[in-house]
DNA sequence: TCTCTGCCTAGAGGA
C-alpha cells in the first residue's frame, strides 16, 4: 500500500518511545480524513525530522490500523524536492559542510581540476579511446584552469597518466579470467557516465560507470585506509538505488570504489597490491541510510533551516572546512559545532543575507518543481508546455572520434523552448523509467536539406535527413528530448551573496547597505561633445569612487555611451569587466567597444557567444601559460553575470565592473559581477522588463526588484538619465515618454522626430490604406481570444503585414510583437518567414521601422502580462516610423493606462 | 494567467 499527503501530526507511541512513532497525514491533497501510519525502527529517525504541513510519501506499507512502515517500507519526505547524490554524500560527512559548499562554491584548486580530468579520461578509456590520446586531449582542454593554477601541461599529463595506468591495470585484471587479453570494453558489460533520476525516492545523480549493473565510483584522492570511506560507499549505494528504480530488492548487491591514487603510491613505494579497487557489499541497511539522509536534507530545505554540524558525528579538527565554517558562523552569528570566530556582521547585513538566502532557495524549489513534471506530466502535456520535443523518429547514430555518440532524428516540426547548445535529457521516449542520457543539442530545426548538405565530418546524412542532432556519452534511440532543469543559476546567486557580502570588508559595502552615499572625484573632461546627457553620464561614471548609474530609456544611445565609457576607463589604465545577464546583451556591448578599437577578451561557452565576436572568445583549451596570460593581461573582460560566478572568473579582479541591462538583473545576479570589482557602473532602465523570477510573487518579490532600481531610488544623484532618443518618431515617442518617463524623453533631432513610413526609399505610400500611412494607428478587429490566441487578430495582423509589403516595405523592416508565445506561433503561420514575430520579452533590445502589436485579450484585461506596464513600454518603443496597435477597444478601455493608450493611438 | 535567460550536467578533492 502507498500513501502520500501533508503531515497533520507526529506523536510518540506511549509504550515504546523511540521505537515507534505515529504520523498522521491527509492524503488526497489534504482533503480527506487523516490516516495514521506507525513508523518503526530506523524510520522513527525520519519521523523526527518531520513537521506538520510537510509532504510525505509512504511506499509498501503493511496492512493494519494504523498502517505500518517497517523495514520493508520506504518513507520519502517532501517528494517534490529532488536531491543530488553528491549532496547526500556531503551531508553524511557533515550537514554543515553541505551548507558551506552551497554558499562558498568550489574554489579553483589543482586536486579538483586534476580529479575532473582523470574522470574524463576514465570515461574515454571505457569508450575504447587510447589512453595516451585521451590524457593529451583532456589536459589540453583544461588549459585555462591549469594555467591559472600555474601548472604546465607536461607535469599534469604525467600526473594524470599515473591515474590512467592504475585504471587500465585494473580494467585489464578484470578481463583476465575471461580471455587473458588486453582490456576491451564489452558493450553490454560497461556503461560510462549515466544520468539517473528516480521518481520514487526523488534523488538524482550521475554515476561514473556501471559494470554488469553495479556502480563503479572513481576516486582520485588519497585513502590511506584499507576500507573504502563511508561517504564514498554512501555515494555508490545511492547510485545502486537509482539503478534499480528505487526497488531495494532489485538493487545490485555490490559496489566498487576505485582509489587510483593509492595504486600509484603503492606501486612506487611498496610494489604491493596493484588493484586500486575496493568492492563492498550493498545491504538493505545501507540503502535505507541513504534514503534517511535524503529525507533529512529535504526536511531541512523545507524548513529553510541552517545546519549546525551537531547533527553529525564528524570531528571538526580534522575538517578542511573548519576555518570557513567558523568564520561564517562568526559573521552570521550562527551556532556551529566547530565554534565561531570574528565579529558578527551588522544586523542589517545579516537580515539581507537571510532574506536573499530564503528567496534564492524558494527559487531553487520552483526550479525543482519543474523536475517533478518529468514524471507527473504526460509527454503530450510537456510538449504542449514547450518543455519537450516528443515523437521524434530516430534515424541514425554514429560514434565520433572522441568516443561520444551523435544521435539523429526527424522531428514533427513542433515548437519548444529547447535550442541549439542546450543540455537536455535525451531518451527513448521515457525519460525516467526508460533509457535516458544527458545530451547536447548540436542541431535543431532548419530544413533537412541543410542538415544533409554540410556535414563537415563527411558523414553521409542524406539517407537520414535528420533535423535533430544531439551528442551523448552512450547511444540510445532518440525519441524524445526534455528540458533538463538546472539550478546552476541559483547556485551562483548564492555564491555571489557570499563573495559580495560575507567575504568583503565593511567599508566596501557601505553604499550597498545605504550607510553612505556614493562619492565622486572631480573629472574635467569632455567625452561626448554633441550629447550633453551622454557626456555627463560618462563623466559621472569615470569619476565614481563607488558606483554610478546610467539610466538609458529606449533608443537613447545606451550602448554607445557604455562603449565610450569603457574606452575612457581603459585610457585611464583601468581594468574593466563588462557584464550583462544575457549573452546577446554582452555581445552587443562587445561589438560597440571593439568598434572603438579597444580589444576585449570574451568569456563564455562556444554556443553562447555570437558569431561576430567569436574571434575574441577565450577558448579554455590550449597551452596553460598562454591561456592564463591572455586572461590575466586583458584590459577588458566580457562575460555574462552567470559566468562571472564561475570558478575561473571568481579568481579574477578588476577595477570597474560595467553592467548593462541592469534592470533585468536580480540583486544577487548583479553582485556576481560587482564582487570582482572595486567600483561598478550599472546601465539600464527600470521601466523596461524586470528580472525573470520563477518562484511565486510572494517569495519572488525580493529577487524581482533589481539593484539598479533600488540604488536609483536611494541615490538619484548618482545617476544620469539619457534623454535624447535616436529611434522613434515624435508621435510614437509621445505616449511612452509621458506615461513612463515624466515627459523627459525627446527626439535627438528634427529628422528623428519627423520620420515616417513614406521616407523609406522603396515605399509607395499612396499604395497604403490611409490609417497605415500614419505613425501610430489603432485597429480593432473585433475578435475573440481563445486563451492565449486570438485568431481574428492574427488574421488582421496578416492583412496589415501584407499591406506594408505590397507598398514596398522590406521584410526586415517589419516586426510583429505579441504577448503570448501561442499568438506568436499563430501569426508566424500567417506571415512569411522573413518577418520577425516574437514575444515582448524577446524583442527587448531591438527595433524595426514598422511594428505591429497584437494585444490578444478581449472582454476584460485580466492576465498578469498586462499588469506590468514595463512590458507595454518595451513593446511600444520598438517602432521607428510606424506603430500599429491591434486589440479589443472595449477591453483596453477598461484600464486607465490602456484607455489613454487607445486615445493616443486612435 | 503568462512572460523566460543563464550555466554543459553533476561532481571533481583536500588529511
Short mmCIF file of N, CA and C in Angstrom, two decimals, chain A residues 124-273:
data_model
loop_
_atom_site.label_atom_id
_atom_site.label_comp_id
_atom_site.label_asym_id
_atom_site.label_seq_id
_atom_site.Cartn_x
_atom_site.Cartn_y
_atom_site.Cartn_z
N UNK A 124 36.73 8.08 -21.25
CA UNK A 124 37.32 7.83 -22.57
C UNK A 124 37.81 6.39 -22.68
N UNK A 125 38.49 5.91 -21.61
CA UNK A 125 39.01 4.53 -21.64
C UNK A 125 37.87 3.54 -21.81
N UNK A 126 36.76 3.79 -21.09
CA UNK A 126 35.62 2.88 -21.20
C UNK A 126 35.01 2.92 -22.59
N UNK A 127 35.17 4.05 -23.27
CA UNK A 127 34.62 4.16 -24.62
C UNK A 127 35.63 3.67 -25.66
N UNK A 128 36.73 3.11 -25.17
CA UNK A 128 37.67 2.49 -26.09
C UNK A 128 38.72 3.43 -26.68
N UNK A 129 38.88 4.63 -26.10
CA UNK A 129 39.87 5.57 -26.60
C UNK A 129 41.26 5.20 -26.05
N UNK A 130 42.27 5.41 -26.87
CA UNK A 130 43.65 5.16 -26.45
C UNK A 130 44.02 6.08 -25.29
N UNK A 131 44.68 5.48 -24.29
CA UNK A 131 44.98 6.20 -23.06
C UNK A 131 45.79 7.47 -23.29
N UNK A 132 46.87 7.34 -24.04
CA UNK A 132 47.75 8.49 -24.23
C UNK A 132 47.02 9.64 -24.94
N UNK A 133 46.24 9.28 -25.94
CA UNK A 133 45.49 10.30 -26.67
C UNK A 133 44.46 10.97 -25.77
N UNK A 134 43.82 10.17 -24.91
CA UNK A 134 42.81 10.73 -24.01
C UNK A 134 43.44 11.72 -23.03
N UNK A 135 44.58 11.33 -22.45
CA UNK A 135 45.26 12.21 -21.49
C UNK A 135 45.66 13.51 -22.18
N UNK A 136 46.25 13.38 -23.33
CA UNK A 136 46.69 14.55 -24.10
C UNK A 136 45.53 15.52 -24.34
N UNK A 137 44.43 14.97 -24.81
CA UNK A 137 43.31 15.83 -25.18
C UNK A 137 42.65 16.47 -23.95
N UNK A 138 42.43 15.68 -22.91
CA UNK A 138 41.74 16.20 -21.73
C UNK A 138 42.57 17.25 -21.00
N UNK A 139 43.88 17.08 -20.98
CA UNK A 139 44.74 18.09 -20.35
C UNK A 139 44.72 19.36 -21.19
N UNK A 140 44.76 19.18 -22.49
CA UNK A 140 44.70 20.32 -23.41
C UNK A 140 43.42 21.14 -23.16
N UNK A 141 42.31 20.43 -23.01
CA UNK A 141 41.02 21.11 -22.82
C UNK A 141 40.97 21.93 -21.52
N UNK A 142 41.75 21.50 -20.53
CA UNK A 142 41.72 22.19 -19.24
C UNK A 142 42.78 23.29 -19.16
N UNK A 143 43.33 23.69 -20.32
CA UNK A 143 44.44 24.64 -20.36
C UNK A 143 44.28 25.87 -19.47
N UNK A 144 43.16 26.55 -19.59
CA UNK A 144 42.98 27.81 -18.86
C UNK A 144 43.04 27.62 -17.35
N UNK A 145 42.29 26.65 -16.86
CA UNK A 145 42.28 26.42 -15.41
C UNK A 145 43.66 26.02 -14.92
N UNK A 146 44.33 25.14 -15.66
CA UNK A 146 45.67 24.71 -15.26
C UNK A 146 46.64 25.88 -15.25
N UNK A 147 46.51 26.74 -16.27
CA UNK A 147 47.38 27.90 -16.34
C UNK A 147 47.19 28.83 -15.16
N UNK A 148 45.93 29.04 -14.77
CA UNK A 148 45.65 29.92 -13.63
C UNK A 148 46.20 29.31 -12.34
N UNK A 149 46.38 27.99 -12.35
CA UNK A 149 46.95 27.32 -11.18
C UNK A 149 48.48 27.18 -11.33
N UNK A 150 49.03 27.82 -12.38
CA UNK A 150 50.47 27.77 -12.65
C UNK A 150 51.00 26.36 -12.84
N UNK A 151 50.22 25.54 -13.51
CA UNK A 151 50.67 24.18 -13.81
C UNK A 151 51.06 24.11 -15.29
N UNK A 152 52.11 23.35 -15.61
CA UNK A 152 52.40 23.19 -17.03
C UNK A 152 51.87 21.84 -17.50
N UNK A 153 51.60 21.77 -18.80
CA UNK A 153 50.89 20.63 -19.36
C UNK A 153 51.63 19.32 -19.15
N UNK A 154 52.95 19.34 -19.28
CA UNK A 154 53.71 18.08 -19.19
C UNK A 154 53.58 17.46 -17.79
N UNK A 155 53.69 18.30 -16.77
CA UNK A 155 53.57 17.81 -15.39
C UNK A 155 52.20 17.19 -15.16
N UNK A 156 51.17 17.89 -15.65
CA UNK A 156 49.81 17.40 -15.43
C UNK A 156 49.58 16.09 -16.19
N UNK A 157 50.11 16.02 -17.39
CA UNK A 157 49.96 14.78 -18.17
C UNK A 157 50.58 13.60 -17.42
N UNK A 158 51.77 13.83 -16.83
CA UNK A 158 52.42 12.76 -16.06
C UNK A 158 51.54 12.33 -14.90
N UNK A 159 51.03 13.35 -14.21
CA UNK A 159 50.17 13.13 -13.06
C UNK A 159 48.94 12.29 -13.42
N UNK A 160 48.29 12.73 -14.48
CA UNK A 160 47.05 12.08 -14.90
C UNK A 160 47.35 10.68 -15.42
N UNK A 161 48.50 10.54 -16.10
CA UNK A 161 48.86 9.23 -16.65
C UNK A 161 49.03 8.19 -15.54
N UNK A 162 49.56 8.61 -14.37
CA UNK A 162 49.67 7.69 -13.25
C UNK A 162 48.31 7.09 -12.90
N UNK A 163 47.33 7.96 -12.86
CA UNK A 163 45.97 7.51 -12.53
C UNK A 163 45.42 6.63 -13.66
N UNK A 164 45.69 7.05 -14.89
CA UNK A 164 45.18 6.29 -16.04
C UNK A 164 45.75 4.89 -16.05
N UNK A 165 47.04 4.77 -15.69
CA UNK A 165 47.66 3.44 -15.65
C UNK A 165 46.99 2.56 -14.59
N UNK A 166 46.70 3.19 -13.46
CA UNK A 166 46.03 2.42 -12.40
C UNK A 166 44.67 1.91 -12.88
N UNK A 167 43.96 2.77 -13.59
CA UNK A 167 42.65 2.37 -14.11
C UNK A 167 42.81 1.24 -15.14
N UNK A 168 43.76 1.43 -16.04
CA UNK A 168 43.97 0.41 -17.10
C UNK A 168 44.39 -0.91 -16.50
N UNK A 169 45.28 -0.84 -15.50
CA UNK A 169 45.74 -2.07 -14.84
C UNK A 169 44.57 -2.83 -14.27
N UNK A 170 43.69 -2.09 -13.63
CA UNK A 170 42.54 -2.74 -13.01
C UNK A 170 41.58 -3.30 -14.05
N UNK A 171 41.37 -2.52 -15.10
CA UNK A 171 40.48 -2.98 -16.17
C UNK A 171 41.02 -4.26 -16.79
N UNK A 172 42.35 -4.31 -17.01
CA UNK A 172 42.97 -5.49 -17.62
C UNK A 172 42.83 -6.69 -16.72
N UNK A 173 43.06 -6.43 -15.40
CA UNK A 173 42.91 -7.50 -14.42
C UNK A 173 41.51 -8.11 -14.48
N UNK A 174 40.54 -7.22 -14.56
CA UNK A 174 39.14 -7.65 -14.57
C UNK A 174 38.82 -8.54 -15.76
N UNK A 175 39.53 -8.33 -16.88
CA UNK A 175 39.17 -9.10 -18.08
C UNK A 175 40.02 -10.36 -18.24
N UNK A 176 41.06 -10.50 -17.36
CA UNK A 176 41.96 -11.65 -17.48
C UNK A 176 41.28 -13.01 -17.42
N UNK A 177 40.44 -13.25 -16.41
CA UNK A 177 39.87 -14.60 -16.29
C UNK A 177 39.11 -15.02 -17.53
N UNK A 178 38.52 -14.06 -18.20
CA UNK A 178 37.70 -14.40 -19.36
C UNK A 178 38.53 -14.85 -20.55
N UNK A 179 39.52 -14.06 -20.91
CA UNK A 179 40.23 -14.43 -22.12
C UNK A 179 41.72 -14.15 -22.03
N UNK A 180 42.13 -13.47 -20.99
CA UNK A 180 43.53 -13.15 -20.83
C UNK A 180 44.04 -12.12 -21.83
N UNK A 181 43.11 -11.43 -22.50
CA UNK A 181 43.60 -10.45 -23.48
C UNK A 181 43.63 -9.06 -22.86
N UNK A 182 44.11 -8.16 -23.66
CA UNK A 182 44.07 -6.75 -23.30
C UNK A 182 42.61 -6.35 -23.08
N UNK A 183 42.40 -5.39 -22.19
CA UNK A 183 41.03 -4.96 -21.91
C UNK A 183 40.36 -4.39 -23.14
N UNK A 184 39.19 -4.85 -23.40
CA UNK A 184 38.36 -4.24 -24.45
C UNK A 184 36.96 -4.11 -23.88
N UNK A 185 36.43 -2.91 -23.79
CA UNK A 185 35.14 -2.75 -23.15
C UNK A 185 34.03 -3.44 -23.94
N UNK A 186 33.40 -4.39 -23.32
CA UNK A 186 32.29 -5.08 -23.97
C UNK A 186 31.04 -4.22 -23.81
N UNK A 187 30.29 -4.09 -24.87
CA UNK A 187 29.17 -3.15 -24.86
C UNK A 187 28.18 -3.41 -23.73
N UNK A 188 27.84 -4.67 -23.54
CA UNK A 188 26.80 -4.96 -22.59
C UNK A 188 27.30 -4.87 -21.15
N UNK A 189 28.61 -4.98 -20.96
CA UNK A 189 29.15 -5.08 -19.62
C UNK A 189 29.33 -3.73 -18.95
N UNK A 190 29.74 -2.74 -19.74
CA UNK A 190 30.10 -1.44 -19.18
C UNK A 190 29.25 -0.32 -19.73
N UNK A 191 28.95 0.62 -18.88
CA UNK A 191 28.43 1.90 -19.36
C UNK A 191 29.13 3.00 -18.59
N UNK A 192 29.45 4.08 -19.28
CA UNK A 192 30.12 5.18 -18.58
C UNK A 192 29.12 6.29 -18.32
N UNK A 193 29.36 7.03 -17.23
CA UNK A 193 28.64 8.31 -17.02
C UNK A 193 27.15 8.24 -17.28
N UNK A 194 26.41 7.63 -16.39
CA UNK A 194 24.97 7.55 -16.59
C UNK A 194 24.23 8.56 -15.74
N UNK A 195 23.32 9.29 -16.36
CA UNK A 195 22.46 10.20 -15.61
C UNK A 195 21.25 9.43 -15.10
N UNK A 196 21.01 9.52 -13.81
CA UNK A 196 19.94 8.74 -13.20
C UNK A 196 19.01 9.65 -12.41
N UNK A 197 17.73 9.43 -12.57
CA UNK A 197 16.73 10.16 -11.79
C UNK A 197 15.74 9.14 -11.27
N UNK A 198 15.39 9.25 -10.02
CA UNK A 198 14.38 8.32 -9.52
C UNK A 198 13.18 9.07 -8.98
N UNK A 199 12.02 8.75 -9.53
CA UNK A 199 10.82 9.50 -9.17
C UNK A 199 10.29 9.09 -7.80
N UNK A 200 10.54 7.83 -7.42
CA UNK A 200 10.04 7.35 -6.15
C UNK A 200 10.80 8.00 -5.00
N UNK A 201 12.12 7.96 -5.09
CA UNK A 201 12.95 8.47 -3.99
C UNK A 201 13.26 9.95 -4.14
N UNK A 202 12.99 10.53 -5.33
CA UNK A 202 13.35 11.92 -5.60
C UNK A 202 14.84 12.17 -5.35
N UNK A 203 15.63 11.35 -5.99
CA UNK A 203 17.09 11.50 -5.95
C UNK A 203 17.57 11.51 -7.39
N UNK A 204 18.56 12.36 -7.67
CA UNK A 204 19.17 12.32 -9.00
C UNK A 204 20.67 12.34 -8.86
N UNK A 205 21.35 11.85 -9.88
CA UNK A 205 22.80 11.87 -9.82
C UNK A 205 23.39 11.29 -11.08
N UNK A 206 24.69 11.29 -11.11
CA UNK A 206 25.37 10.80 -12.30
C UNK A 206 26.48 9.85 -11.88
N UNK A 207 26.32 8.59 -12.25
CA UNK A 207 27.30 7.57 -11.86
C UNK A 207 28.48 7.60 -12.81
N UNK A 208 29.70 7.46 -12.25
CA UNK A 208 30.89 7.43 -13.10
C UNK A 208 30.80 6.30 -14.10
N UNK A 209 30.45 5.11 -13.62
CA UNK A 209 30.36 3.96 -14.52
C UNK A 209 29.51 2.87 -13.88
N UNK A 210 29.02 2.00 -14.73
CA UNK A 210 28.24 0.86 -14.26
C UNK A 210 28.81 -0.39 -14.94
N UNK A 211 29.17 -1.39 -14.11
CA UNK A 211 29.68 -2.63 -14.67
C UNK A 211 28.75 -3.76 -14.27
N UNK A 212 28.25 -4.48 -15.23
CA UNK A 212 27.29 -5.57 -15.01
C UNK A 212 26.20 -5.14 -14.04
N UNK A 213 25.69 -3.95 -14.26
CA UNK A 213 24.57 -3.46 -13.46
C UNK A 213 24.94 -2.90 -12.10
N UNK A 214 26.23 -2.94 -11.72
CA UNK A 214 26.63 -2.43 -10.40
C UNK A 214 27.46 -1.15 -10.54
N UNK A 215 27.33 -0.23 -9.57
CA UNK A 215 28.01 1.06 -9.69
C UNK A 215 29.52 0.96 -9.44
N UNK A 216 30.27 1.71 -10.23
CA UNK A 216 31.71 1.85 -10.01
C UNK A 216 31.99 3.33 -9.84
N UNK A 217 32.60 3.68 -8.72
CA UNK A 217 32.84 5.10 -8.44
C UNK A 217 34.34 5.33 -8.35
N UNK A 218 34.81 6.27 -9.15
CA UNK A 218 36.24 6.57 -9.23
C UNK A 218 36.59 7.68 -8.25
N UNK A 219 37.65 7.46 -7.46
CA UNK A 219 38.11 8.49 -6.52
C UNK A 219 39.59 8.73 -6.76
N UNK A 220 39.95 9.98 -7.02
CA UNK A 220 41.34 10.26 -7.34
C UNK A 220 42.12 10.80 -6.15
N UNK A 221 41.45 10.91 -5.02
CA UNK A 221 42.15 11.39 -3.83
C UNK A 221 42.78 10.26 -3.07
N UNK A 222 43.41 10.62 -1.96
CA UNK A 222 44.11 9.62 -1.19
C UNK A 222 43.16 8.95 -0.20
N UNK A 223 43.28 7.67 -0.06
CA UNK A 223 42.56 6.97 1.01
C UNK A 223 43.53 5.97 1.61
N UNK A 224 44.09 6.32 2.73
CA UNK A 224 45.18 5.53 3.29
C UNK A 224 44.69 4.28 4.01
N UNK A 225 43.38 4.23 4.25
CA UNK A 225 42.87 3.08 4.98
C UNK A 225 42.58 1.90 4.05
N UNK A 226 42.48 0.74 4.65
CA UNK A 226 42.17 -0.47 3.88
C UNK A 226 40.74 -0.44 3.36
N UNK A 227 39.87 0.12 4.18
CA UNK A 227 38.43 0.12 3.87
C UNK A 227 38.06 1.33 3.03
N UNK A 228 37.06 1.19 2.20
CA UNK A 228 36.55 2.39 1.50
C UNK A 228 36.01 3.39 2.51
N UNK A 229 36.06 4.66 2.17
CA UNK A 229 35.49 5.69 3.04
C UNK A 229 33.98 5.52 3.10
N UNK A 230 33.43 5.82 4.28
CA UNK A 230 31.99 5.64 4.45
C UNK A 230 31.19 6.48 3.45
N UNK A 231 31.57 7.76 3.32
CA UNK A 231 30.78 8.63 2.43
C UNK A 231 30.90 8.19 0.97
N UNK A 232 32.03 7.57 0.62
CA UNK A 232 32.15 7.04 -0.75
C UNK A 232 31.19 5.87 -0.96
N UNK A 233 31.08 5.03 0.09
CA UNK A 233 30.14 3.92 0.00
C UNK A 233 28.70 4.43 -0.13
N UNK A 234 28.42 5.49 0.62
CA UNK A 234 27.08 6.09 0.56
C UNK A 234 26.77 6.57 -0.85
N UNK A 235 27.75 7.22 -1.45
CA UNK A 235 27.57 7.73 -2.81
C UNK A 235 27.28 6.58 -3.79
N UNK A 236 28.11 5.54 -3.74
CA UNK A 236 27.92 4.40 -4.65
C UNK A 236 26.60 3.68 -4.36
N UNK A 237 26.23 3.62 -3.08
CA UNK A 237 24.96 2.98 -2.72
C UNK A 237 23.77 3.76 -3.29
N UNK A 238 23.90 5.08 -3.28
CA UNK A 238 22.83 5.91 -3.85
C UNK A 238 22.67 5.59 -5.34
N UNK A 239 23.78 5.42 -6.03
CA UNK A 239 23.68 5.08 -7.46
C UNK A 239 23.06 3.69 -7.64
N UNK A 240 23.40 2.76 -6.73
CA UNK A 240 22.82 1.41 -6.81
C UNK A 240 21.30 1.50 -6.69
N UNK A 241 20.84 2.35 -5.77
CA UNK A 241 19.40 2.55 -5.59
C UNK A 241 18.76 3.11 -6.85
N UNK A 242 19.43 4.11 -7.45
CA UNK A 242 18.88 4.73 -8.66
C UNK A 242 18.84 3.73 -9.81
N UNK A 243 19.86 2.86 -9.85
CA UNK A 243 19.92 1.89 -10.95
C UNK A 243 18.77 0.90 -10.89
N UNK A 244 18.24 0.68 -9.69
CA UNK A 244 17.15 -0.29 -9.58
C UNK A 244 15.79 0.40 -9.56
N UNK A 245 15.76 1.68 -9.86
CA UNK A 245 14.49 2.40 -9.85
C UNK A 245 13.87 2.48 -8.47
N UNK A 246 14.73 2.51 -7.45
CA UNK A 246 14.23 2.66 -6.08
C UNK A 246 13.75 1.36 -5.47
N UNK A 247 13.88 0.27 -6.20
CA UNK A 247 13.45 -1.04 -5.69
C UNK A 247 14.65 -1.72 -5.02
N UNK A 248 14.66 -1.73 -3.68
CA UNK A 248 15.85 -2.18 -2.97
C UNK A 248 16.11 -3.67 -3.18
N UNK A 249 15.04 -4.44 -3.40
CA UNK A 249 15.22 -5.87 -3.62
C UNK A 249 15.96 -6.14 -4.93
N UNK A 250 15.73 -5.25 -5.89
CA UNK A 250 16.32 -5.46 -7.21
C UNK A 250 17.69 -4.80 -7.36
N UNK A 251 18.12 -4.09 -6.32
CA UNK A 251 19.37 -3.32 -6.44
C UNK A 251 20.57 -4.26 -6.47
N UNK A 252 21.66 -3.83 -7.15
CA UNK A 252 22.88 -4.64 -7.17
C UNK A 252 23.41 -4.81 -5.73
N UNK A 253 24.03 -5.95 -5.44
CA UNK A 253 24.45 -6.17 -4.06
C UNK A 253 25.91 -5.83 -3.77
N UNK A 254 26.64 -5.39 -4.82
CA UNK A 254 27.98 -4.88 -4.54
C UNK A 254 28.22 -3.59 -5.30
N UNK A 255 29.19 -2.84 -4.77
CA UNK A 255 29.63 -1.63 -5.45
C UNK A 255 31.15 -1.65 -5.45
N UNK A 256 31.74 -0.88 -6.37
CA UNK A 256 33.20 -0.83 -6.44
C UNK A 256 33.68 0.61 -6.32
N UNK A 257 34.67 0.80 -5.46
CA UNK A 257 35.31 2.11 -5.36
C UNK A 257 36.73 1.97 -5.86
N UNK A 258 37.07 2.86 -6.75
CA UNK A 258 38.36 2.77 -7.42
C UNK A 258 39.23 3.93 -6.93
N UNK A 259 40.18 3.64 -6.02
CA UNK A 259 41.05 4.70 -5.49
C UNK A 259 42.35 4.70 -6.28
N UNK A 260 42.39 5.51 -7.32
CA UNK A 260 43.53 5.43 -8.24
C UNK A 260 44.82 5.98 -7.66
N UNK A 261 44.73 6.90 -6.70
CA UNK A 261 45.96 7.46 -6.16
C UNK A 261 46.69 6.40 -5.33
N UNK A 262 45.92 5.59 -4.64
CA UNK A 262 46.52 4.52 -3.85
C UNK A 262 47.39 3.61 -4.71
N UNK A 263 46.86 3.26 -5.86
CA UNK A 263 47.58 2.35 -6.73
C UNK A 263 48.92 2.96 -7.11
N UNK A 264 48.89 4.25 -7.46
CA UNK A 264 50.13 4.91 -7.86
C UNK A 264 51.12 4.91 -6.70
N UNK A 265 50.64 5.22 -5.50
CA UNK A 265 51.52 5.28 -4.34
C UNK A 265 52.04 3.89 -4.01
N UNK A 266 51.13 2.92 -3.98
CA UNK A 266 51.53 1.59 -3.58
C UNK A 266 52.56 0.99 -4.54
N UNK A 267 52.36 1.23 -5.81
CA UNK A 267 53.26 0.63 -6.77
C UNK A 267 54.68 1.17 -6.59
N UNK A 268 54.80 2.47 -6.43
CA UNK A 268 56.13 3.03 -6.33
C UNK A 268 56.75 2.76 -4.97
N UNK A 269 55.95 2.76 -3.93
CA UNK A 269 56.54 2.65 -2.59
C UNK A 269 56.68 1.23 -2.09
N UNK A 270 55.65 0.44 -2.26
CA UNK A 270 55.76 -0.91 -1.73
C UNK A 270 55.60 -1.99 -2.79
N UNK A 271 55.19 -1.57 -3.96
CA UNK A 271 55.05 -2.54 -5.03
C UNK A 271 54.05 -3.65 -4.70
N UNK A 272 53.15 -3.34 -3.83
CA UNK A 272 52.22 -4.37 -3.34
C UNK A 272 50.96 -4.48 -4.17
N UNK A 273 49.86 -4.39 -3.50
CA UNK A 273 48.55 -4.55 -4.10
C UNK A 273 48.37 -3.66 -5.31
#
